[in-house]
Tab-separated table of C-alpha atoms in Angstrom:
chain	number	residue	atom	x	y	z
A	15	MET	CA	127.667	104.332	150.232
A	16	PHE	CA	126.589	103.065	153.661
A	17	ASN	CA	127.096	104.776	157.010
A	18	ALA	CA	125.936	103.958	160.544
A	19	LYS	CA	125.616	106.534	163.328
A	20	PHE	CA	125.295	105.389	166.933
A	21	ASP	CA	125.975	108.654	168.818
A	22	SER	CA	122.507	108.943	170.317
A	23	ALA	CA	122.497	105.343	171.581
A	24	TYR	CA	125.888	105.890	173.241
A	25	ASN	CA	124.268	108.553	175.438
A	26	PHE	CA	122.098	105.863	177.049
A	27	LEU	CA	124.950	103.488	177.884
A	28	THR	CA	127.835	103.620	180.307
A	29	ASP	CA	131.317	102.742	179.125
A	30	ASP	CA	131.190	99.481	181.084
A	31	GLU	CA	127.819	98.502	179.585
A	32	LEU	CA	128.983	99.264	176.073
A	33	ASN	CA	132.357	97.566	176.434
A	34	SER	CA	130.772	94.428	177.888
A	35	ALA	CA	128.329	94.192	174.981
A	36	ARG	CA	131.133	94.854	172.499
A	37	MET	CA	133.201	92.014	173.914
A	38	ASP	CA	130.236	89.655	173.657
A	39	ALA	CA	129.424	90.785	170.109
A	40	SER	CA	133.062	90.417	169.084
A	41	ALA	CA	133.087	86.840	170.361
A	42	ALA	CA	129.770	86.204	168.597
A	43	PHE	CA	131.270	87.519	165.350
A	44	ASP	CA	134.163	85.069	165.720
A	45	THR	CA	131.652	82.263	166.267
A	46	LEU	CA	129.838	83.299	163.095
A	47	MET	CA	132.941	83.620	160.917
A	48	ASN	CA	134.499	80.419	162.295
A	49	LYS	CA	131.195	78.602	161.726
A	50	SER	CA	131.467	77.070	165.176
A	51	GLY	CA	128.094	78.002	166.656
A	52	GLU	CA	124.617	76.493	166.671
A	53	GLY	CA	123.030	76.447	163.255
A	54	SER	CA	126.384	76.632	161.463
A	55	ASP	CA	125.046	74.325	158.772
A	56	PHE	CA	122.799	77.213	157.702
A	57	LEU	CA	125.550	79.700	156.912
A	58	GLY	CA	125.485	79.319	153.144
A	59	TRP	CA	124.344	82.937	152.819
A	60	LEU	CA	127.512	84.231	154.479
A	61	GLY	CA	129.796	83.696	151.486
A	62	TYR	CA	127.081	83.490	148.849
A	63	PRO	CA	127.654	86.930	147.239
A	64	ASN	CA	131.203	85.803	146.389
A	65	ASN	CA	130.550	82.210	145.368
A	66	TYR	CA	126.974	82.049	144.081
A	67	ASP	CA	126.057	79.652	141.284
A	68	LYS	CA	126.841	81.606	138.097
A	69	GLU	CA	125.092	79.039	135.888
A	70	GLU	CA	121.848	79.334	137.829
A	71	PHE	CA	122.238	83.125	137.870
A	72	SER	CA	122.362	83.067	134.059
A	73	ARG	CA	119.313	80.785	133.899
A	74	ILE	CA	117.422	83.192	136.148
A	75	LYS	CA	118.014	86.003	133.655
A	76	LYS	CA	116.877	83.798	130.765
A	77	ALA	CA	113.760	82.745	132.656
A	78	ALA	CA	112.982	86.402	133.406
A	79	HIS	CA	113.159	87.188	129.666
A	80	THR	CA	110.854	84.241	128.922
A	81	ILE	CA	108.294	85.463	131.449
A	82	GLU	CA	108.487	89.002	130.054
A	83	ARG	CA	107.837	87.629	126.549
A	84	THR	CA	104.925	85.324	127.382
A	85	SER	CA	103.099	87.009	130.248
A	86	GLU	CA	101.625	90.251	131.516
A	87	VAL	CA	101.753	89.261	135.183
A	88	LEU	CA	104.025	87.157	137.374
A	89	VAL	CA	102.428	85.644	140.466
A	90	VAL	CA	105.022	84.863	143.137
A	91	VAL	CA	103.707	82.129	145.427
A	92	GLY	CA	105.472	81.837	148.771
A	93	ILE	CA	105.361	82.773	152.438
A	94	GLY	CA	107.863	84.226	154.912
A	95	GLY	CA	111.371	84.349	153.547
A	96	SER	CA	110.174	82.796	150.308
A	97	TYR	CA	108.612	86.086	149.266
A	98	LEU	CA	109.459	88.902	151.707
A	99	GLY	CA	112.979	89.521	150.407
A	100	ALA	CA	111.869	89.777	146.793
A	101	ARG	CA	108.898	91.947	147.664
A	102	ALA	CA	111.053	94.232	149.804
A	103	VAL	CA	113.517	94.866	146.981
A	104	ILE	CA	110.848	95.214	144.286
A	105	GLU	CA	108.714	97.698	146.219
A	106	ALA	CA	111.725	99.695	147.372
A	107	LEU	CA	113.101	100.201	143.871
A	108	SER	CA	110.020	100.341	141.640
A	109	PRO	CA	108.565	103.766	140.762
A	110	TYR	CA	105.399	104.617	142.645
A	111	PHE	CA	103.124	105.221	139.669
A	112	GLU	CA	105.118	104.311	136.570
A	113	LYS	CA	105.122	100.810	135.144
A	114	ARG	CA	108.614	99.354	135.247
A	115	GLY	CA	108.985	95.781	134.157
A	116	MET	CA	106.078	93.405	134.637
A	117	GLU	CA	103.270	93.461	137.137
A	118	ILE	CA	104.255	91.337	140.127
A	119	ILE	CA	101.545	89.909	142.381
A	120	PHE	CA	102.173	87.927	145.567
A	121	ALA	CA	100.072	84.986	146.713
A	122	GLY	CA	100.352	82.085	149.127
A	123	ASN	CA	101.240	84.316	152.079
A	124	SER	CA	97.797	84.069	153.696
A	125	ILE	CA	94.769	81.766	153.704
A	126	SER	CA	92.304	84.460	152.667
A	127	SER	CA	89.538	82.967	150.544
A	128	THR	CA	88.542	86.433	149.352
A	129	TYR	CA	92.060	87.284	148.172
A	130	LEU	CA	92.496	84.031	146.267
A	131	THR	CA	89.046	84.257	144.665
A	132	ARG	CA	89.625	87.828	143.507
A	133	LEU	CA	93.091	86.896	142.258
A	134	LYS	CA	91.697	84.088	140.100
A	135	ASP	CA	89.084	86.451	138.679
A	136	TYR	CA	91.737	89.079	137.947
A	137	LEU	CA	94.038	86.630	136.162
A	138	TRP	CA	91.414	84.857	134.049
A	139	ASP	CA	91.690	87.132	131.004
A	140	LYS	CA	95.415	87.828	131.384
A	141	ASP	CA	98.538	85.999	130.310
A	142	PHE	CA	100.348	85.157	133.518
A	143	ALA	CA	103.165	83.045	134.884
A	144	VAL	CA	103.690	81.566	138.336
A	145	ASN	CA	106.917	81.300	140.304
A	146	VAL	CA	106.124	78.974	143.216
A	147	ILE	CA	108.731	79.001	145.980
A	148	SER	CA	108.768	76.326	148.677
A	149	LYS	CA	111.482	73.940	149.788
A	150	SER	CA	109.071	71.145	150.661
A	151	GLY	CA	106.220	72.055	148.358
A	152	THR	CA	103.759	71.180	151.125
A	153	THR	CA	103.706	74.370	153.228
A	154	THR	CA	99.988	75.005	153.634
A	155	GLU	CA	99.561	78.593	152.470
A	156	PRO	CA	101.613	78.447	149.234
A	157	ALA	CA	100.477	74.881	148.495
A	158	ILE	CA	96.815	75.921	148.548
A	159	ALA	CA	97.480	78.981	146.359
A	160	PHE	CA	99.562	77.022	143.863
A	161	ARG	CA	96.940	74.282	143.559
A	162	PHE	CA	94.337	76.831	142.434
A	163	LEU	CA	96.702	78.814	140.203
A	164	TYR	CA	98.109	75.679	138.592
A	165	GLU	CA	94.590	74.523	137.735
A	166	LEU	CA	93.891	77.920	136.211
A	167	LEU	CA	97.081	77.749	134.147
A	168	LYS	CA	96.140	74.295	132.852
A	169	LYS	CA	92.771	75.646	131.733
A	170	LYS	CA	94.339	78.591	129.918
A	171	TYR	CA	97.328	76.950	128.192
A	172	MET	CA	98.198	73.793	126.309
A	173	LYS	CA	100.481	71.350	128.125
A	174	ASP	CA	103.546	72.239	126.028
A	175	GLU	CA	102.934	75.956	126.715
A	176	LEU	CA	103.061	75.524	130.491
A	177	THR	CA	106.866	75.299	130.450
A	178	GLU	CA	106.856	79.041	129.745
A	179	HIS	CA	104.373	79.812	132.523
A	180	VAL	CA	105.433	77.654	135.479
A	181	PHE	CA	108.738	78.250	137.282
A	182	ILE	CA	109.620	76.348	140.435
A	183	THR	CA	112.066	77.249	143.203
A	184	THR	CA	112.474	74.311	145.561
A	185	ASP	CA	114.780	71.676	147.038
A	186	LYS	CA	117.502	70.420	144.719
A	187	ALA	CA	116.746	66.729	145.278
A	188	LYS	CA	113.321	66.030	146.788
A	189	GLY	CA	109.847	67.294	147.567
A	190	ALA	CA	106.440	67.679	145.936
A	191	LEU	CA	107.423	70.620	143.743
A	192	ARG	CA	110.568	68.837	142.602
A	193	GLU	CA	108.391	65.925	141.442
A	194	ILE	CA	106.050	68.266	139.539
A	195	GLY	CA	109.005	70.030	137.908
A	196	VAL	CA	110.755	66.862	136.830
A	197	LYS	CA	107.570	65.243	135.537
A	198	ASN	CA	106.639	68.253	133.404
A	199	ASP	CA	110.102	69.569	132.499
A	200	TYR	CA	109.512	72.935	134.187
A	201	GLU	CA	112.414	75.326	134.786
A	202	MET	CA	113.589	74.889	138.380
A	203	PHE	CA	115.789	76.892	140.717
A	204	ILE	CA	117.267	75.883	144.053
A	205	VAL	CA	116.373	76.732	147.621
A	206	PRO	CA	119.853	76.113	149.074
A	207	ASP	CA	120.082	73.450	151.776
A	208	ASP	CA	122.418	75.618	153.846
A	209	MET	CA	120.314	78.778	153.813
A	210	GLY	CA	117.155	79.546	155.794
A	211	GLY	CA	114.367	81.408	154.019
A	212	ARG	CA	114.885	84.701	155.793
A	213	TYR	CA	118.539	84.722	154.685
A	214	SER	CA	117.794	83.699	151.074
A	215	VAL	CA	117.053	86.950	149.236
A	216	PHE	CA	120.298	86.789	147.193
A	217	SER	CA	119.608	83.229	146.002
A	218	GLY	CA	117.169	82.085	143.343
A	219	VAL	CA	114.436	82.511	145.949
A	220	GLY	CA	114.613	86.281	145.604
A	221	LEU	CA	116.420	86.887	142.336
A	222	LEU	CA	113.892	85.602	139.780
A	223	PRO	CA	110.996	87.857	140.897
A	224	ILE	CA	113.404	90.785	141.265
A	225	ALA	CA	114.748	90.263	137.738
A	226	VAL	CA	111.239	89.957	136.275
A	227	ALA	CA	110.373	93.283	137.928
A	228	GLY	CA	112.992	94.904	135.697
A	229	LEU	CA	115.601	95.457	138.395
A	230	ASN	CA	119.337	94.910	137.984
A	231	ILE	CA	120.261	91.765	139.898
A	232	ASP	CA	123.938	92.135	138.929
A	233	LYS	CA	124.135	95.414	140.845
A	234	LEU	CA	122.164	93.934	143.748
A	235	MET	CA	124.733	91.138	144.037
A	236	GLU	CA	127.619	93.608	143.674
A	237	GLY	CA	126.303	95.529	146.683
A	238	ALA	CA	125.942	92.331	148.694
A	239	LYS	CA	129.457	91.284	147.667
A	240	GLU	CA	130.932	94.598	148.790
A	241	ALA	CA	129.151	94.221	152.127
A	242	ALA	CA	130.316	90.608	152.486
A	243	ASN	CA	133.920	91.685	151.953
A	244	ASN	CA	133.775	94.778	154.182
A	245	LEU	CA	131.861	93.127	157.018
A	246	SER	CA	134.129	90.087	157.202
A	247	ILE	CA	136.751	92.292	158.912
A	248	LYS	CA	136.349	92.801	162.645
A	249	ASN	CA	137.905	96.261	163.030
A	250	ASN	CA	135.442	99.174	162.788
A	251	ASN	CA	132.689	96.810	161.718
A	252	PRO	CA	129.270	98.546	161.924
A	253	ALA	CA	127.440	95.210	161.882
A	254	ILE	CA	129.198	94.180	165.103
A	255	GLU	CA	128.579	97.593	166.648
A	256	TYR	CA	124.873	97.500	165.770
A	257	ALA	CA	124.577	94.036	167.348
A	258	ALA	CA	126.467	95.195	170.442
A	259	ILE	CA	124.335	98.284	170.932
A	260	ARG	CA	121.095	96.359	170.445
A	261	ASN	CA	122.092	93.896	173.150
A	262	ALA	CA	123.437	96.572	175.481
A	263	LEU	CA	120.122	98.420	175.254
A	264	TYR	CA	118.194	95.157	175.668
A	265	ARG	CA	120.052	94.486	178.917
A	266	LYS	CA	118.693	97.839	180.142
A	267	GLU	CA	115.109	96.775	179.362
A	268	PHE	CA	114.910	98.481	175.966
A	269	ASN	CA	113.172	95.440	174.511
A	270	ILE	CA	111.332	96.919	171.493
A	271	GLU	CA	113.089	98.153	168.367
A	272	LEU	CA	111.290	100.302	165.817
A	273	LEU	CA	112.793	100.256	162.326
A	274	GLU	CA	111.723	103.482	160.684
A	275	SER	CA	111.883	105.150	157.312
A	276	TYR	CA	110.722	108.453	155.904
A	277	GLU	CA	110.144	106.887	152.462
A	278	PRO	CA	106.945	104.829	151.880
A	279	SER	CA	108.675	102.532	149.379
A	280	LEU	CA	110.671	100.989	152.238
A	281	THR	CA	107.584	99.571	153.953
A	282	TYR	CA	108.414	96.014	152.912
A	283	ILE	CA	112.082	96.421	153.834
A	284	VAL	CA	110.693	96.842	157.352
A	285	GLU	CA	108.500	93.755	156.929
A	286	TRP	CA	111.483	91.679	155.748
A	287	TRP	CA	113.585	92.995	158.661
A	288	LYS	CA	110.835	92.104	161.148
A	289	GLN	CA	110.899	88.479	160.062
A	290	LEU	CA	114.705	88.387	159.963
A	291	PHE	CA	115.174	89.565	163.537
A	292	GLY	CA	111.950	88.218	165.031
A	293	GLU	CA	112.408	84.673	163.762
A	294	SER	CA	116.148	84.679	164.494
A	295	GLU	CA	116.124	86.043	168.052
A	296	GLY	CA	112.718	85.285	169.542
A	297	LYS	CA	113.586	82.074	171.416
A	298	GLU	CA	113.865	80.780	174.974
A	299	HIS	CA	111.706	83.708	176.172
A	300	LYS	CA	114.394	86.109	174.967
A	301	GLY	CA	114.722	88.722	172.283
A	302	ILE	CA	113.971	92.283	171.204
A	303	TRP	CA	110.510	92.714	169.701
A	304	PRO	CA	111.011	93.991	166.105
A	305	SER	CA	108.447	96.528	164.996
A	306	GLY	CA	108.320	99.279	162.418
A	307	ALA	CA	106.928	102.666	161.530
A	308	LEU	CA	106.646	104.938	158.494
A	309	PHE	CA	107.339	108.581	159.235
A	310	THR	CA	106.083	111.201	159.141
A	311	THR	CA	102.814	109.297	158.625
A	312	ASP	CA	102.972	107.341	161.888
A	313	LEU	CA	104.012	110.378	163.905
A	314	HIS	CA	100.314	111.249	163.730
A	315	SER	CA	99.357	107.898	165.270
A	316	LEU	CA	102.290	106.391	167.166
A	317	GLY	CA	104.213	109.592	167.816
A	318	GLN	CA	102.535	110.340	171.127
A	319	TYR	CA	103.368	106.907	172.532
A	320	ILE	CA	106.960	107.016	171.299
A	321	GLN	CA	107.440	110.447	172.845
A	322	GLU	CA	105.792	109.859	176.220
A	323	GLY	CA	104.850	106.188	176.585
A	324	ARG	CA	106.822	103.439	178.337
A	325	ARG	CA	110.578	103.874	178.031
A	326	ASN	CA	111.263	100.384	176.690
A	327	LEU	CA	111.844	101.080	172.998
A	328	PHE	CA	114.616	102.357	170.765
A	329	GLU	CA	114.606	103.429	167.137
A	330	THR	CA	116.699	102.543	164.089
A	331	VAL	CA	116.167	104.967	161.222
A	332	ILE	CA	116.970	104.259	157.567
A	333	ASP	CA	117.991	107.567	156.004
A	334	ILE	CA	118.196	108.006	152.221
A	335	GLU	CA	120.456	110.999	151.742
A	336	THR	CA	119.467	111.831	148.148
A	337	PRO	CA	115.908	111.046	147.023
A	338	SER	CA	115.086	109.538	143.651
A	339	ALA	CA	113.038	112.643	142.843
A	340	ASP	CA	112.424	116.028	144.462
A	341	LEU	CA	110.297	119.169	144.093
A	342	ASP	CA	110.776	122.851	144.918
A	343	ILE	CA	107.972	124.338	146.991
A	344	PRO	CA	106.423	127.205	144.984
A	345	PHE	CA	105.619	130.732	146.194
A	346	ASP	CA	101.896	131.492	146.436
A	347	ARG	CA	100.785	135.126	146.414
A	348	ASP	CA	97.779	134.620	148.689
A	349	ASN	CA	99.654	132.321	151.096
A	350	LEU	CA	96.418	131.092	152.629
A	351	ASP	CA	98.144	127.916	153.796
A	352	GLY	CA	100.959	129.893	155.420
A	353	LEU	CA	103.659	127.941	153.596
A	354	ASN	CA	105.519	130.781	151.915
A	355	TYR	CA	108.234	130.532	154.540
A	356	LEU	CA	109.147	127.275	152.783
A	357	ALA	CA	109.015	128.680	149.243
A	358	GLY	CA	112.146	127.789	147.288
A	359	LYS	CA	113.028	124.896	149.574
A	360	THR	CA	112.614	121.302	148.454
A	361	ILE	CA	110.199	118.680	149.738
A	362	ASP	CA	113.156	116.484	150.698
A	363	TYR	CA	114.673	119.344	152.697
A	364	VAL	CA	111.463	119.539	154.729
A	365	ASN	CA	111.446	115.755	155.166
A	366	LYS	CA	115.046	115.774	156.391
A	367	GLN	CA	114.318	118.532	158.914
A	368	ALA	CA	111.339	116.542	160.149
A	369	MET	CA	113.617	113.515	160.595
A	370	LYS	CA	116.244	115.507	162.515
A	371	ALA	CA	113.596	117.148	164.698
A	372	THR	CA	111.941	113.812	165.438
A	373	CYS	CA	115.218	112.117	166.350
A	374	LYS	CA	116.078	114.946	168.741
A	375	ALA	CA	112.614	115.039	170.307
A	376	HIS	CA	112.548	111.289	170.843
A	377	GLU	CA	116.081	111.188	172.212
A	378	ASP	CA	115.216	114.028	174.614
A	379	GLY	CA	112.165	111.976	175.596
A	380	GLY	CA	114.305	108.949	176.485
A	381	VAL	CA	114.361	106.971	173.225
A	382	PRO	CA	117.820	105.933	171.942
A	383	GLN	CA	118.446	106.447	168.227
A	384	ILE	CA	120.484	104.575	165.597
A	385	VAL	CA	120.700	106.025	162.068
A	386	LEU	CA	121.679	103.918	159.048
A	387	SER	CA	122.331	106.016	155.948
A	388	ILE	CA	122.701	105.235	152.261
A	389	ASP	CA	123.480	107.951	149.759
A	390	GLU	CA	120.688	106.903	147.374
A	391	LEU	CA	118.183	104.124	146.919
A	392	ASN	CA	119.446	101.744	144.230
A	393	GLU	CA	120.181	98.054	143.743
A	394	HIS	CA	123.798	98.242	144.909
A	395	ASN	CA	123.043	100.090	148.125
A	396	LEU	CA	120.054	97.923	148.904
A	397	GLY	CA	122.152	94.784	148.431
A	398	TYR	CA	124.660	96.229	150.899
A	399	LEU	CA	121.981	97.194	153.435
A	400	LEU	CA	120.226	93.814	153.403
A	401	TYR	CA	123.495	91.922	153.825
A	402	PHE	CA	124.445	94.275	156.688
A	403	PHE	CA	121.210	93.385	158.469
A	404	MET	CA	121.808	89.666	157.959
A	405	VAL	CA	125.302	89.772	159.488
A	406	SER	CA	124.103	92.003	162.344
A	407	CYS	CA	121.206	89.663	163.047
A	408	ALA	CA	123.431	86.580	163.192
A	409	VAL	CA	125.926	88.323	165.504
A	410	SER	CA	123.137	89.713	167.669
A	411	GLY	CA	121.514	86.287	167.998
A	412	TYR	CA	124.745	84.636	169.086
A	413	THR	CA	125.347	87.539	171.507
A	414	LEU	CA	121.903	86.900	172.967
A	415	GLY	CA	122.738	83.214	173.375
A	416	VAL	CA	120.280	81.695	170.881
A	417	ASN	CA	120.573	79.879	167.573
A	418	PRO	CA	119.821	82.584	164.950
A	419	PHE	CA	119.115	80.072	162.190
A	420	ASN	CA	116.277	77.874	163.431
A	421	GLN	CA	112.611	78.576	164.145
A	422	PRO	CA	111.227	75.746	166.288
A	423	GLY	CA	108.302	77.786	167.574
A	424	VAL	CA	106.868	78.269	164.099
A	425	GLU	CA	105.846	74.597	164.039
A	426	GLU	CA	103.558	74.828	167.069
A	427	TYR	CA	100.653	76.607	165.395
A	428	LYS	CA	100.976	74.264	162.414
A	429	LYS	CA	100.566	71.184	164.618
A	430	ASN	CA	97.408	72.606	166.152
A	431	MET	CA	96.057	73.642	162.755
A	432	PHE	CA	96.692	70.194	161.281
A	433	ILE	CA	94.904	68.582	164.227
A	434	ASN	CA	91.923	70.888	163.662
A	435	LEU	CA	91.945	70.067	159.939
A	436	GLU	CA	92.260	66.334	160.661
A	437	LYS	CA	95.379	65.984	158.536
A	438	PRO	CA	96.534	62.347	158.376
A	439	GLY	CA	99.127	61.654	161.058
A	440	TYR	CA	97.958	64.409	163.426
A	441	THR	CA	95.715	63.542	166.364
A	442	LYS	CA	94.623	65.380	169.484
């Protein structure tokens, strides 16, 4: 169950400001659903939960079983949307200290020599598989990581064994990884042509690592499908309202959004969300800066600034109504810590009161609040939440007047880096 509460944010907006933003967001939603805006050739994700490739979905499950049978560790090689969606889901739904499914390690998302060296050392005496994810196969960070890991695999296994240890997710027709896969008969999955990386979590890009982690990808897709059906209707659509409120606040110079959670397992949901909104909206010198915080932890570091710093930020809180586990606070006869006033109450009760108190304090201090609630943290609800964010982001981008599906600025640092590295074809 998903619910969105905007009451606090309404207190910071006049009726005219809100209605103007709602009209713009409504028109942006029509542009999205009619596929008539910029970037419309990258809207494959919009209907994907209803029309995804069932044959590939079945192959993903079979590949996951193969990896579970042959390996102790799966290394997921990718950067940006090629790994953030999978990592967000896996870390959100995996128990903190219990082993569930296989060990999943992520590589190719930095150029740290120390990380890659230590990873090679760690994997040397272990059976491991690699899922390399890149549409072109030549993106620098994952390409470097895969080159080293592929060499390690070839040292550890016979050539005919590699088909059970190398899994490729790439373009359906071309590219370096496609050539490697075809030449060696490796199992391959598709990075859809009509889907940018940050919108690809429900495709093979995200599903294979999630399945290997022991999570239920059927339920994840069911949640996304329910969201796709519910959020395709304009009336009382929380995705449109979220986009409208974000833009209404932005027009009043609230240009930083903090996505917050009171559950540490959602840290990478925030990281995925930061890429989704930052890469979709940050263009033409426009856009809300997407940031994040983990509470109550960050209340002891960022709390002072949020409460009394510049009044240019607003908060969106992810609330999990029922935790996966809870504890009663015991009575202590000596009460040296002074906590007996909480005896008999649960840890989650205390956490919820901290959340309510923080929201009120920050609102009183001039920080608008949005609260997005799910009744519990599971695959279905997470599928719904992620799809909600994707629709909201697309609508918000069109409302802002930018193309939510390209990322031209990302190429600038690459050009400079390639010049510095003297890559053929790049000159100062």
